[in-house]
Each structure stands twice: as structure tokens, then as C-alpha cells.
Amino acid sequence: MADDRISLVFAALADPTRRAILTRLTEGDATVAELAEPFDMSQPAVSRHLKVLERAGLISRTRRATARLSHLEAGPLREVTTWLARYQRFWDESHERLDELLAALQGDRAHDDRNGTDRR
Amino acid sequence: MADDRISLVFAALADPTRRAILTRLTEGDATVAELAEPFDMSQPAVSRHLKVLERAGLISRTRRATARLSHLEAGPLREVTTWLARYQRFWDESHERLDELLAALQGDRAHDDRNGTDRR
């Protein structure tokens, strides 16, 4: 995924209403009217959020009679999750603290060796 | 994680320079000068990005002599990944297509039953 696309996906996810719309779409495709109702929002406001989601590739839209149906496209969510997974080894704080402790101990030892310090 | 916090984390990640800074910090803590150099950015520009990352809880900052060191805090990355994992079952497109196909078939059958259509 190109850098710009990842940025678009993260930006689209940086809004609680847009995340709630995605959650609603996991239950099935929905019209703008159906999406607006539970959020107590105007349809133009929902439409603006849908445009951001569509630009990020997180939804696709199709026409059903006079209504436009929004459909969840989860592919970009998988891609940003793959990006996030790189940091998994830094999540385990105890592991991280252990690394820091080891680095500090090695640092102390190197410092002592350089200075010929008598360690007690 | 509160809704606002998730939004802050996603917004912080919605910039390629900030993501590159996080990647650099996986190699170890760094000063503003050290972070500015590879990105060919001014230190004030890097500082602005660091403020956004700090507000989202993605870095912590400590003082070393006259310099401020940035340290990666991966906890919020774990939390947003947990949020994204909810959508995992929608990632498998073949699975999704199968569901759609089944729904369409069931819809056809219900339609046929209602209309007493003779199926050949």
C-alpha cells in the first residue's frame, strides 16, 4: 500500500462517527438514511463521512433503485493492521523493560571497563 | 481506550513523516537533531510532529543533558490493532463473497417461494 493510501486510511479512522459507520456496515450494506438514523445526524453530514471513507477505500457504493448503498471494504483495514504488526515486539512492556535493563547494564559495564573502575 | 484517544492515535498515524519517526524510534531513543537529520527537516518541524505523537501517547520524552530524548511507546499501537482486529472476519474476501452468494441464493429462493415460481 502506498504511503498516501495508508495516510488516507488512518485519517479516515481518526473520527469516532466514521468508525461507528464502519461498525454498522459489518451488519450489512446500508443507505445514507439508514446510516444517519442511529447517529442522529443529517444525511449531508453522513454523506461527507462516507466520501472520506470511500476515498480511503474503506467502503464502496452501489445504487439500489433511488438509494445508494454503502458496503464495507475491509481490505485497507488488513493492510494498516499489517503495518501496525511491525511494532508488535515493542508491545510487550516487560520485554521492553528487560531490553532497557540489559542495555543499561551493558552500558555500565562498558563505562567501567573504559575507566578501569574497581567494581564492588 | 476512550474514543478520543483512539482518534488521536489514528490521526497521529495519518502522516508519513510521523510514521517514519516511529519506525526510527524502534532502533532506539533519539534526540530532535537525530530525528531531523535523515528526514531533511528543520528541528521545529520535527518538534511539531513529536508533539502530536506525544499527545497520542505514542512517544514519551525525557531529558538527557541539554537534549530531549524521544522514546517509542507502543501501547497505543497495540490498542488500535485490537480495534482493527474486529474486522478480521471481513478481510477474507473469498469468505465475504461466499456469504454474499449464499444471501443472494437465499433471497432468490424466498422470492421464488413467495411468487410460487416454477423453478427449472
PDB file of C-alpha atoms in Angstrom:
ATOM      1  CA  MET A   1       0.000   0.000   0.000  1.00  0.00           C
ATOM      2  CA  ALA A   2       1.409   3.392  -0.954  1.00  0.00           C
ATOM      3  CA  ASP A   3       2.280   5.837   1.810  1.00  0.00           C
ATOM      4  CA  ASP A   4      -0.511   8.198   0.767  1.00  0.00           C
ATOM      5  CA  ARG A   5      -3.088   5.447   0.863  1.00  0.00           C
ATOM      6  CA  ILE A   6      -2.054   4.396   4.391  1.00  0.00           C
ATOM      7  CA  SER A   7      -2.344   8.059   5.434  1.00  0.00           C
ATOM      8  CA  LEU A   8      -5.846   8.282   3.929  1.00  0.00           C
ATOM      9  CA  VAL A   9      -6.945   5.132   5.781  1.00  0.00           C
ATOM     10  CA  PHE A  10      -5.583   6.305   9.149  1.00  0.00           C
ATOM     11  CA  ALA A  11      -7.123   9.764   8.631  1.00  0.00           C
ATOM     12  CA  ALA A  12     -10.485   8.179   7.805  1.00  0.00           C
ATOM     13  CA  LEU A  13     -10.293   6.112  11.003  1.00  0.00           C
ATOM     14  CA  ALA A  14      -9.437   9.176  13.127  1.00  0.00           C
ATOM     15  CA  ASP A  15     -13.118  10.034  13.660  1.00  0.00           C
ATOM     16  CA  PRO A  16     -15.495   8.207  16.026  1.00  0.00           C
ATOM     17  CA  THR A  17     -18.526   8.644  13.730  1.00  0.00           C
ATOM     18  CA  ARG A  18     -16.690   7.178  10.750  1.00  0.00           C
ATOM     19  CA  ARG A  19     -15.542   4.231  12.897  1.00  0.00           C
ATOM     20  CA  ALA A  20     -19.148   3.744  14.068  1.00  0.00           C
ATOM     21  CA  ILE A  21     -20.331   3.768  10.436  1.00  0.00           C
ATOM     22  CA  LEU A  22     -17.810   1.012   9.612  1.00  0.00           C
ATOM     23  CA  THR A  23     -19.035  -0.986  12.618  1.00  0.00           C
ATOM     24  CA  ARG A  24     -22.642  -0.570  11.430  1.00  0.00           C
ATOM     25  CA  LEU A  25     -21.650  -1.768   7.942  1.00  0.00           C
ATOM     26  CA  THR A  26     -20.324  -5.039   9.400  1.00  0.00           C
ATOM     27  CA  GLU A  27     -24.023  -5.898   9.871  1.00  0.00           C
ATOM     28  CA  GLY A  28     -24.754  -5.344   6.192  1.00  0.00           C
ATOM     29  CA  ASP A  29     -24.954  -2.725   3.468  1.00  0.00           C
ATOM     30  CA  ALA A  30     -26.915   0.417   4.302  1.00  0.00           C
ATOM     31  CA  THR A  31     -28.388   3.517   2.681  1.00  0.00           C
ATOM     32  CA  VAL A  32     -27.443   7.039   3.794  1.00  0.00           C
ATOM     33  CA  ALA A  33     -30.838   7.305   5.536  1.00  0.00           C
ATOM     34  CA  GLU A  34     -30.241   4.056   7.420  1.00  0.00           C
ATOM     35  CA  LEU A  35     -26.785   5.234   8.478  1.00  0.00           C
ATOM     36  CA  ALA A  36     -27.998   8.685   9.531  1.00  0.00           C
ATOM     37  CA  GLU A  37     -30.773   7.443  11.825  1.00  0.00           C
ATOM     38  CA  PRO A  38     -28.884   5.787  14.730  1.00  0.00           C
ATOM     39  CA  PHE A  39     -26.286   8.579  14.744  1.00  0.00           C
ATOM     40  CA  ASP A  40     -28.908  11.323  14.914  1.00  0.00           C
ATOM     41  CA  MET A  41     -27.051  13.105  12.109  1.00  0.00           C
ATOM     42  CA  SER A  42     -28.234  14.863   8.976  1.00  0.00           C
ATOM     43  CA  GLN A  43     -27.903  12.906   5.742  1.00  0.00           C
ATOM     44  CA  PRO A  44     -25.495  15.510   4.252  1.00  0.00           C
ATOM     45  CA  ALA A  45     -23.251  15.114   7.323  1.00  0.00           C
ATOM     46  CA  VAL A  46     -23.270  11.318   6.887  1.00  0.00           C
ATOM     47  CA  SER A  47     -22.592  11.744   3.155  1.00  0.00           C
ATOM     48  CA  ARG A  48     -19.499  13.789   3.928  1.00  0.00           C
ATOM     49  CA  HIS A  49     -18.189  10.999   6.192  1.00  0.00           C
ATOM     50  CA  LEU A  50     -18.991   8.397   3.511  1.00  0.00           C
ATOM     51  CA  LYS A  51     -16.961  10.360   0.972  1.00  0.00           C
ATOM     52  CA  VAL A  52     -13.918  10.253   3.281  1.00  0.00           C
ATOM     53  CA  LEU A  53     -14.390   6.502   3.806  1.00  0.00           C
ATOM     54  CA  GLU A  54     -14.811   5.913   0.065  1.00  0.00           C
ATOM     55  CA  ARG A  55     -11.690   7.916  -0.794  1.00  0.00           C
ATOM     56  CA  ALA A  56      -9.736   5.734   1.655  1.00  0.00           C
ATOM     57  CA  GLY A  57     -11.120   2.589   0.000  1.00  0.00           C
ATOM     58  CA  LEU A  58     -12.919   1.548   3.194  1.00  0.00           C
ATOM     59  CA  ILE A  59     -16.355   1.462   1.574  1.00  0.00           C
ATOM     60  CA  SER A  60     -17.725   1.027  -1.913  1.00  0.00           C
ATOM     61  CA  ARG A  61     -21.081   2.398  -3.025  1.00  0.00           C
ATOM     62  CA  THR A  62     -23.683   0.931  -5.314  1.00  0.00           C
ATOM     63  CA  ARG A  63     -27.083   2.104  -6.439  1.00  0.00           C
ATOM     64  CA  ARG A  64     -30.297   0.312  -5.369  1.00  0.00           C
ATOM     65  CA  ALA A  65     -33.285   1.985  -7.049  1.00  0.00           C
ATOM     66  CA  THR A  66     -33.010   5.629  -5.925  1.00  0.00           C
ATOM     67  CA  ALA A  67     -30.826   4.913  -2.877  1.00  0.00           C
ATOM     68  CA  ARG A  68     -27.058   4.492  -2.685  1.00  0.00           C
ATOM     69  CA  LEU A  69     -25.904   1.513  -0.657  1.00  0.00           C
ATOM     70  CA  SER A  70     -22.622   1.612   1.260  1.00  0.00           C
ATOM     71  CA  HIS A  71     -20.630  -1.595   1.552  1.00  0.00           C
ATOM     72  CA  LEU A  72     -17.698  -2.239   3.889  1.00  0.00           C
ATOM     73  CA  GLU A  73     -14.388  -2.905   2.124  1.00  0.00           C
ATOM     74  CA  ALA A  74     -12.132  -4.367   4.792  1.00  0.00           C
ATOM     75  CA  GLY A  75      -9.008  -4.802   2.642  1.00  0.00           C
ATOM     76  CA  PRO A  76      -7.368  -1.494   3.690  1.00  0.00           C
ATOM     77  CA  LEU A  77      -8.004  -2.399   7.360  1.00  0.00           C
ATOM     78  CA  ARG A  78      -5.991  -5.554   6.832  1.00  0.00           C
ATOM     79  CA  GLU A  79      -3.216  -3.529   5.222  1.00  0.00           C
ATOM     80  CA  VAL A  80      -2.910  -0.974   8.047  1.00  0.00           C
ATOM     81  CA  THR A  81      -3.040  -3.825  10.574  1.00  0.00           C
ATOM     82  CA  THR A  82      -0.089  -5.396   8.759  1.00  0.00           C
ATOM     83  CA  TRP A  83       1.728  -2.068   9.086  1.00  0.00           C
ATOM     84  CA  LEU A  84       0.945  -1.945  12.830  1.00  0.00           C
ATOM     85  CA  ALA A  85       2.055  -5.552  13.349  1.00  0.00           C
ATOM     86  CA  ARG A  86       5.670  -4.478  12.809  1.00  0.00           C
ATOM     87  CA  TYR A  87       5.532  -2.856  16.237  1.00  0.00           C
ATOM     88  CA  GLN A  88       4.255  -5.970  17.974  1.00  0.00           C
ATOM     89  CA  ARG A  89       7.629  -6.737  19.551  1.00  0.00           C
ATOM     90  CA  PHE A  90       7.526  -3.340  21.279  1.00  0.00           C
ATOM     91  CA  TRP A  91       4.110  -4.004  22.785  1.00  0.00           C
ATOM     92  CA  ASP A  92       5.293  -6.350  25.454  1.00  0.00           C
ATOM     93  CA  GLU A  93       6.393  -3.822  28.019  1.00  0.00           C
ATOM     94  CA  SER A  94       8.115  -6.325  30.283  1.00  0.00           C
ATOM     95  CA  HIS A  95      10.206  -7.431  27.290  1.00  0.00           C
ATOM     96  CA  GLU A  96      10.967  -3.794  26.514  1.00  0.00           C
ATOM     97  CA  ARG A  97      11.949  -3.083  30.120  1.00  0.00           C
ATOM     98  CA  LEU A  98      14.204  -6.113  30.124  1.00  0.00           C
ATOM     99  CA  ASP A  99      15.944  -4.826  26.976  1.00  0.00           C
ATOM    100  CA  GLU A 100      16.392  -1.408  28.584  1.00  0.00           C
ATOM    101  CA  LEU A 101      17.771  -3.004  31.732  1.00  0.00           C
ATOM    102  CA  LEU A 102      20.223  -5.110  29.721  1.00  0.00           C
ATOM    103  CA  ALA A 103      21.313  -2.075  27.700  1.00  0.00           C
ATOM    104  CA  ALA A 104      21.821  -0.077  30.912  1.00  0.00           C
ATOM    105  CA  LEU A 105      23.827  -2.919  32.473  1.00  0.00           C
ATOM    106  CA  GLN A 106      25.967  -3.269  29.328  1.00  0.00           C
ATOM    107  CA  GLY A 107      26.418   0.495  29.259  1.00  0.00           C
ATOM    108  CA  ASP A 108      27.583   0.470  32.903  1.00  0.00           C
ATOM    109  CA  ARG A 109      29.974  -2.370  32.222  1.00  0.00           C
ATOM    110  CA  ALA A 110      31.450  -0.677  29.114  1.00  0.00           C
ATOM    111  CA  HIS A 111      31.824   2.545  31.111  1.00  0.00           C
ATOM    112  CA  ASP A 112      33.516   0.716  33.991  1.00  0.00           C
ATOM    113  CA  ASP A 113      35.861  -1.114  31.595  1.00  0.00           C
ATOM    114  CA  ARG A 114      36.888   2.106  29.891  1.00  0.00           C
ATOM    115  CA  ASN A 115      37.629   3.780  33.200  1.00  0.00           C
ATOM    116  CA  GLY A 116      39.162   0.733  34.860  1.00  0.00           C
ATOM    117  CA  THR A 117      36.713   1.224  37.714  1.00  0.00           C
ATOM    118  CA  ASP A 118      37.005  -1.209  40.578  1.00  0.00           C
ATOM    119  CA  ARG A 119      33.547  -2.855  40.775  1.00  0.00           C
ATOM    120  CA  ARG A 120      32.378  -3.917  44.194  1.00  0.00           C
TER     121      ARG A 120
ATOM    122  CA  MET B   1      -9.111   3.104  25.267  1.00  0.00           C
ATOM    123  CA  ALA B   2     -11.525   6.037  25.070  1.00  0.00           C
ATOM    124  CA  ASP B   3     -12.929   7.037  21.695  1.00  0.00           C
ATOM    125  CA  ASP B   4     -10.988  10.315  21.738  1.00  0.00           C
ATOM    126  CA  ARG B   5      -7.737   8.550  22.438  1.00  0.00           C
ATOM    127  CA  ILE B   6      -8.254   6.138  19.524  1.00  0.00           C
ATOM    128  CA  SER B   7      -8.962   9.152  17.297  1.00  0.00           C
ATOM    129  CA  LEU B   8      -5.758  10.872  18.455  1.00  0.00           C
ATOM    130  CA  VAL B   9      -3.711   7.737  17.728  1.00  0.00           C
ATOM    131  CA  PHE B  10      -5.176   7.258  14.227  1.00  0.00           C
ATOM    132  CA  ALA B  11      -4.735  10.988  13.467  1.00  0.00           C
ATOM    133  CA  ALA B  12      -1.095  10.814  14.612  1.00  0.00           C
ATOM    134  CA  LEU B  13      -0.522   7.819  12.308  1.00  0.00           C
ATOM    135  CA  ALA B  14      -2.117   9.611   9.334  1.00  0.00           C
ATOM    136  CA  ASP B  15       1.163  11.265   8.350  1.00  0.00           C
ATOM    137  CA  PRO B  16       4.095   9.524   6.615  1.00  0.00           C
ATOM    138  CA  THR B  17       6.752  11.565   8.467  1.00  0.00           C
ATOM    139  CA  ARG B  18       5.261  10.707  11.858  1.00  0.00           C
ATOM    140  CA  ARG B  19       5.126   7.024  10.888  1.00  0.00           C
ATOM    141  CA  ALA B  20       8.774   7.232   9.751  1.00  0.00           C
ATOM    142  CA  ILE B  21       9.719   8.817  13.106  1.00  0.00           C
ATOM    143  CA  LEU B  22       8.063   5.895  14.939  1.00  0.00           C
ATOM    144  CA  THR B  23       9.952   3.440  12.718  1.00  0.00           C
ATOM    145  CA  ARG B  24      13.238   5.266  13.509  1.00  0.00           C
ATOM    146  CA  LEU B  25      12.444   5.060  17.246  1.00  0.00           C
ATOM    147  CA  THR B  26      12.190   1.262  17.048  1.00  0.00           C
ATOM    148  CA  GLU B  27      16.005   1.391  16.678  1.00  0.00           C
ATOM    149  CA  GLY B  28      16.367   3.331  19.919  1.00  0.00           C
ATOM    150  CA  ASP B  29      15.660   6.666  21.603  1.00  0.00           C
ATOM    151  CA  ALA B  30      16.674   9.758  19.649  1.00  0.00           C
ATOM    152  CA  THR B  31      17.111  13.497  20.049  1.00  0.00           C
ATOM    153  CA  VAL B  32      15.257  16.017  17.880  1.00  0.00           C
ATOM    154  CA  ALA B  33      18.507  16.644  15.963  1.00  0.00           C
ATOM    155  CA  GLU B  34      18.970  12.914  15.329  1.00  0.00           C
ATOM    156  CA  LEU B  35      15.363  12.634  14.115  1.00  0.00           C
ATOM    157  CA  ALA B  36      15.598  15.738  11.903  1.00  0.00           C
ATOM    158  CA  GLU B  37      18.724  14.639  10.009  1.00  0.00           C
ATOM    159  CA  PRO B  38      17.514  11.637   7.929  1.00  0.00           C
ATOM    160  CA  PHE B  39      14.229  13.382   7.129  1.00  0.00           C
ATOM    161  CA  ASP B  40      15.966  16.543   5.917  1.00  0.00           C
ATOM    162  CA  MET B  41      13.528  18.554   8.043  1.00  0.00           C
ATOM    163  CA  SER B  42      14.016  21.522  10.327  1.00  0.00           C
ATOM    164  CA  GLN B  43      14.084  20.761  14.043  1.00  0.00           C
ATOM    165  CA  PRO B  44      10.973  22.896  14.701  1.00  0.00           C
ATOM    166  CA  ALA B  45       9.081  20.860  12.072  1.00  0.00           C
ATOM    167  CA  VAL B  46      10.171  17.616  13.751  1.00  0.00           C
ATOM    168  CA  SER B  47       9.221  19.063  17.146  1.00  0.00           C
ATOM    169  CA  ARG B  48       5.705  19.746  15.900  1.00  0.00           C
ATOM    170  CA  HIS B  49       5.375  16.108  14.782  1.00  0.00           C
ATOM    171  CA  LEU B  50       6.770  14.909  18.129  1.00  0.00           C
ATOM    172  CA  LYS B  51       4.116  16.938  19.973  1.00  0.00           C
ATOM    173  CA  VAL B  52       1.357  15.195  18.000  1.00  0.00           C
ATOM    174  CA  LEU B  53       2.917  11.782  18.725  1.00  0.00           C
ATOM    175  CA  GLU B  54       3.325  12.636  22.428  1.00  0.00           C
ATOM    176  CA  ARG B  55      -0.301  13.812  22.734  1.00  0.00           C
ATOM    177  CA  ALA B  56      -1.419  10.474  21.256  1.00  0.00           C
ATOM    178  CA  GLY B  57       0.730   8.614  23.806  1.00  0.00           C
ATOM    179  CA  LEU B  58       2.906   7.124  21.049  1.00  0.00           C
ATOM    180  CA  ILE B  59       6.148   8.581  22.422  1.00  0.00           C
ATOM    181  CA  SER B  60       7.418   9.754  25.775  1.00  0.00           C
ATOM    182  CA  ARG B  61      10.166  12.330  26.181  1.00  0.00           C
ATOM    183  CA  THR B  62      12.969  12.531  28.696  1.00  0.00           C
ATOM    184  CA  ARG B  63      15.832  14.920  29.144  1.00  0.00           C
ATOM    185  CA  ARG B  64      19.477  13.875  28.590  1.00  0.00           C
ATOM    186  CA  ALA B  65      21.778  16.774  29.455  1.00  0.00           C
ATOM    187  CA  THR B  66      20.522  19.606  27.196  1.00  0.00           C
ATOM    188  CA  ALA B  67      18.772  17.320  24.676  1.00  0.00           C
ATOM    189  CA  ARG B  68      15.304  15.794  24.841  1.00  0.00           C
ATOM    190  CA  LEU B  69      15.140  12.122  24.001  1.00  0.00           C
ATOM    191  CA  SER B  70      12.064  10.627  22.338  1.00  0.00           C
ATOM    192  CA  HIS B  71      11.097   7.085  23.262  1.00  0.00           C
ATOM    193  CA  LEU B  72       8.588   4.871  21.417  1.00  0.00           C
ATOM    194  CA  GLU B  73       5.546   3.923  23.481  1.00  0.00           C
ATOM    195  CA  ALA B  74       3.936   1.055  21.576  1.00  0.00           C
ATOM    196  CA  GLY B  75       0.957   0.501  23.918  1.00  0.00           C
ATOM    197  CA  PRO B  76      -1.499   2.640  21.892  1.00  0.00           C
ATOM    198  CA  LEU B  77      -0.448   0.785  18.712  1.00  0.00           C
ATOM    199  CA  ARG B  78      -1.482  -2.461  20.373  1.00  0.00           C
ATOM    200  CA  GLU B  79      -4.817  -0.908  21.346  1.00  0.00           C
ATOM    201  CA  VAL B  80      -5.694   0.338  17.850  1.00  0.00           C
ATOM    202  CA  THR B  81      -4.623  -3.026  16.424  1.00  0.00           C
ATOM    203  CA  THR B  82      -7.082  -4.679  18.830  1.00  0.00           C
ATOM    204  CA  TRP B  83      -9.759  -2.327  17.480  1.00  0.00           C
ATOM    205  CA  LEU B  84      -8.866  -3.255  13.878  1.00  0.00           C
ATOM    206  CA  ALA B  85      -8.854  -6.992  14.674  1.00  0.00           C
ATOM    207  CA  ARG B  86     -12.657  -6.875  14.989  1.00  0.00           C
ATOM    208  CA  TYR B  87     -12.804  -6.539  11.213  1.00  0.00           C
ATOM    209  CA  GLN B  88     -10.594  -9.534  10.566  1.00  0.00           C
ATOM    210  CA  ARG B  89     -13.503 -11.745   9.523  1.00  0.00           C
ATOM    211  CA  PHE B  90     -14.302  -9.253   6.737  1.00  0.00           C
ATOM    212  CA  TRP B  91     -10.772  -9.390   5.353  1.00  0.00           C
ATOM    213  CA  ASP B  92     -11.093 -12.739   3.743  1.00  0.00           C
ATOM    214  CA  GLU B  93     -12.733 -11.707   0.512  1.00  0.00           C
ATOM    215  CA  SER B  94     -13.492 -15.229  -0.644  1.00  0.00           C
ATOM    216  CA  HIS B  95     -15.359 -15.772   2.632  1.00  0.00           C
ATOM    217  CA  GLU B  96     -17.199 -12.488   2.086  1.00  0.00           C
ATOM    218  CA  ARG B  97     -18.103 -13.420  -1.476  1.00  0.00           C
ATOM    219  CA  LEU B  98     -19.386 -16.785  -0.308  1.00  0.00           C
ATOM    220  CA  ASP B  99     -21.635 -15.018   2.237  1.00  0.00           C
ATOM    221  CA  GLU B 100     -22.941 -12.700  -0.475  1.00  0.00           C
ATOM    222  CA  LEU B 101     -23.562 -15.627  -2.777  1.00  0.00           C
ATOM    223  CA  LEU B 102     -25.459 -17.510  -0.056  1.00  0.00           C
ATOM    224  CA  ALA B 103     -27.527 -14.424   0.749  1.00  0.00           C
ATOM    225  CA  ALA B 104     -28.335 -13.965  -2.940  1.00  0.00           C
ATOM    226  CA  LEU B 105     -29.303 -17.621  -3.291  1.00  0.00           C
ATOM    227  CA  GLN B 106     -31.495 -17.447  -0.186  1.00  0.00           C
ATOM    228  CA  GLY B 107     -33.038 -14.224  -1.485  1.00  0.00           C
ATOM    229  CA  ASP B 108     -33.815 -15.882  -4.832  1.00  0.00           C
ATOM    230  CA  ARG B 109     -35.361 -18.866  -3.111  1.00  0.00           C
ATOM    231  CA  ALA B 110     -37.520 -16.688  -0.805  1.00  0.00           C
ATOM    232  CA  HIS B 111     -38.578 -14.667  -3.835  1.00  0.00           C
ATOM    233  CA  ASP B 112     -39.432 -17.825  -5.779  1.00  0.00           C
ATOM    234  CA  ASP B 113     -41.375 -19.254  -2.822  1.00  0.00           C
ATOM    235  CA  ARG B 114     -43.407 -16.074  -2.394  1.00  0.00           C
ATOM    236  CA  ASN B 115     -44.299 -15.986  -6.080  1.00  0.00           C
ATOM    237  CA  GLY B 116     -44.844 -19.714  -6.441  1.00  0.00           C
ATOM    238  CA  THR B 117     -42.426 -19.636  -9.360  1.00  0.00           C
ATOM    239  CA  ASP B 118     -41.851 -22.875 -11.121  1.00  0.00           C
ATOM    240  CA  ARG B 119     -38.086 -23.480 -10.837  1.00  0.00           C
ATOM    241  CA  ARG B 120     -36.438 -25.351 -13.661  1.00  0.00           C
TER     242      ARG B 120
END
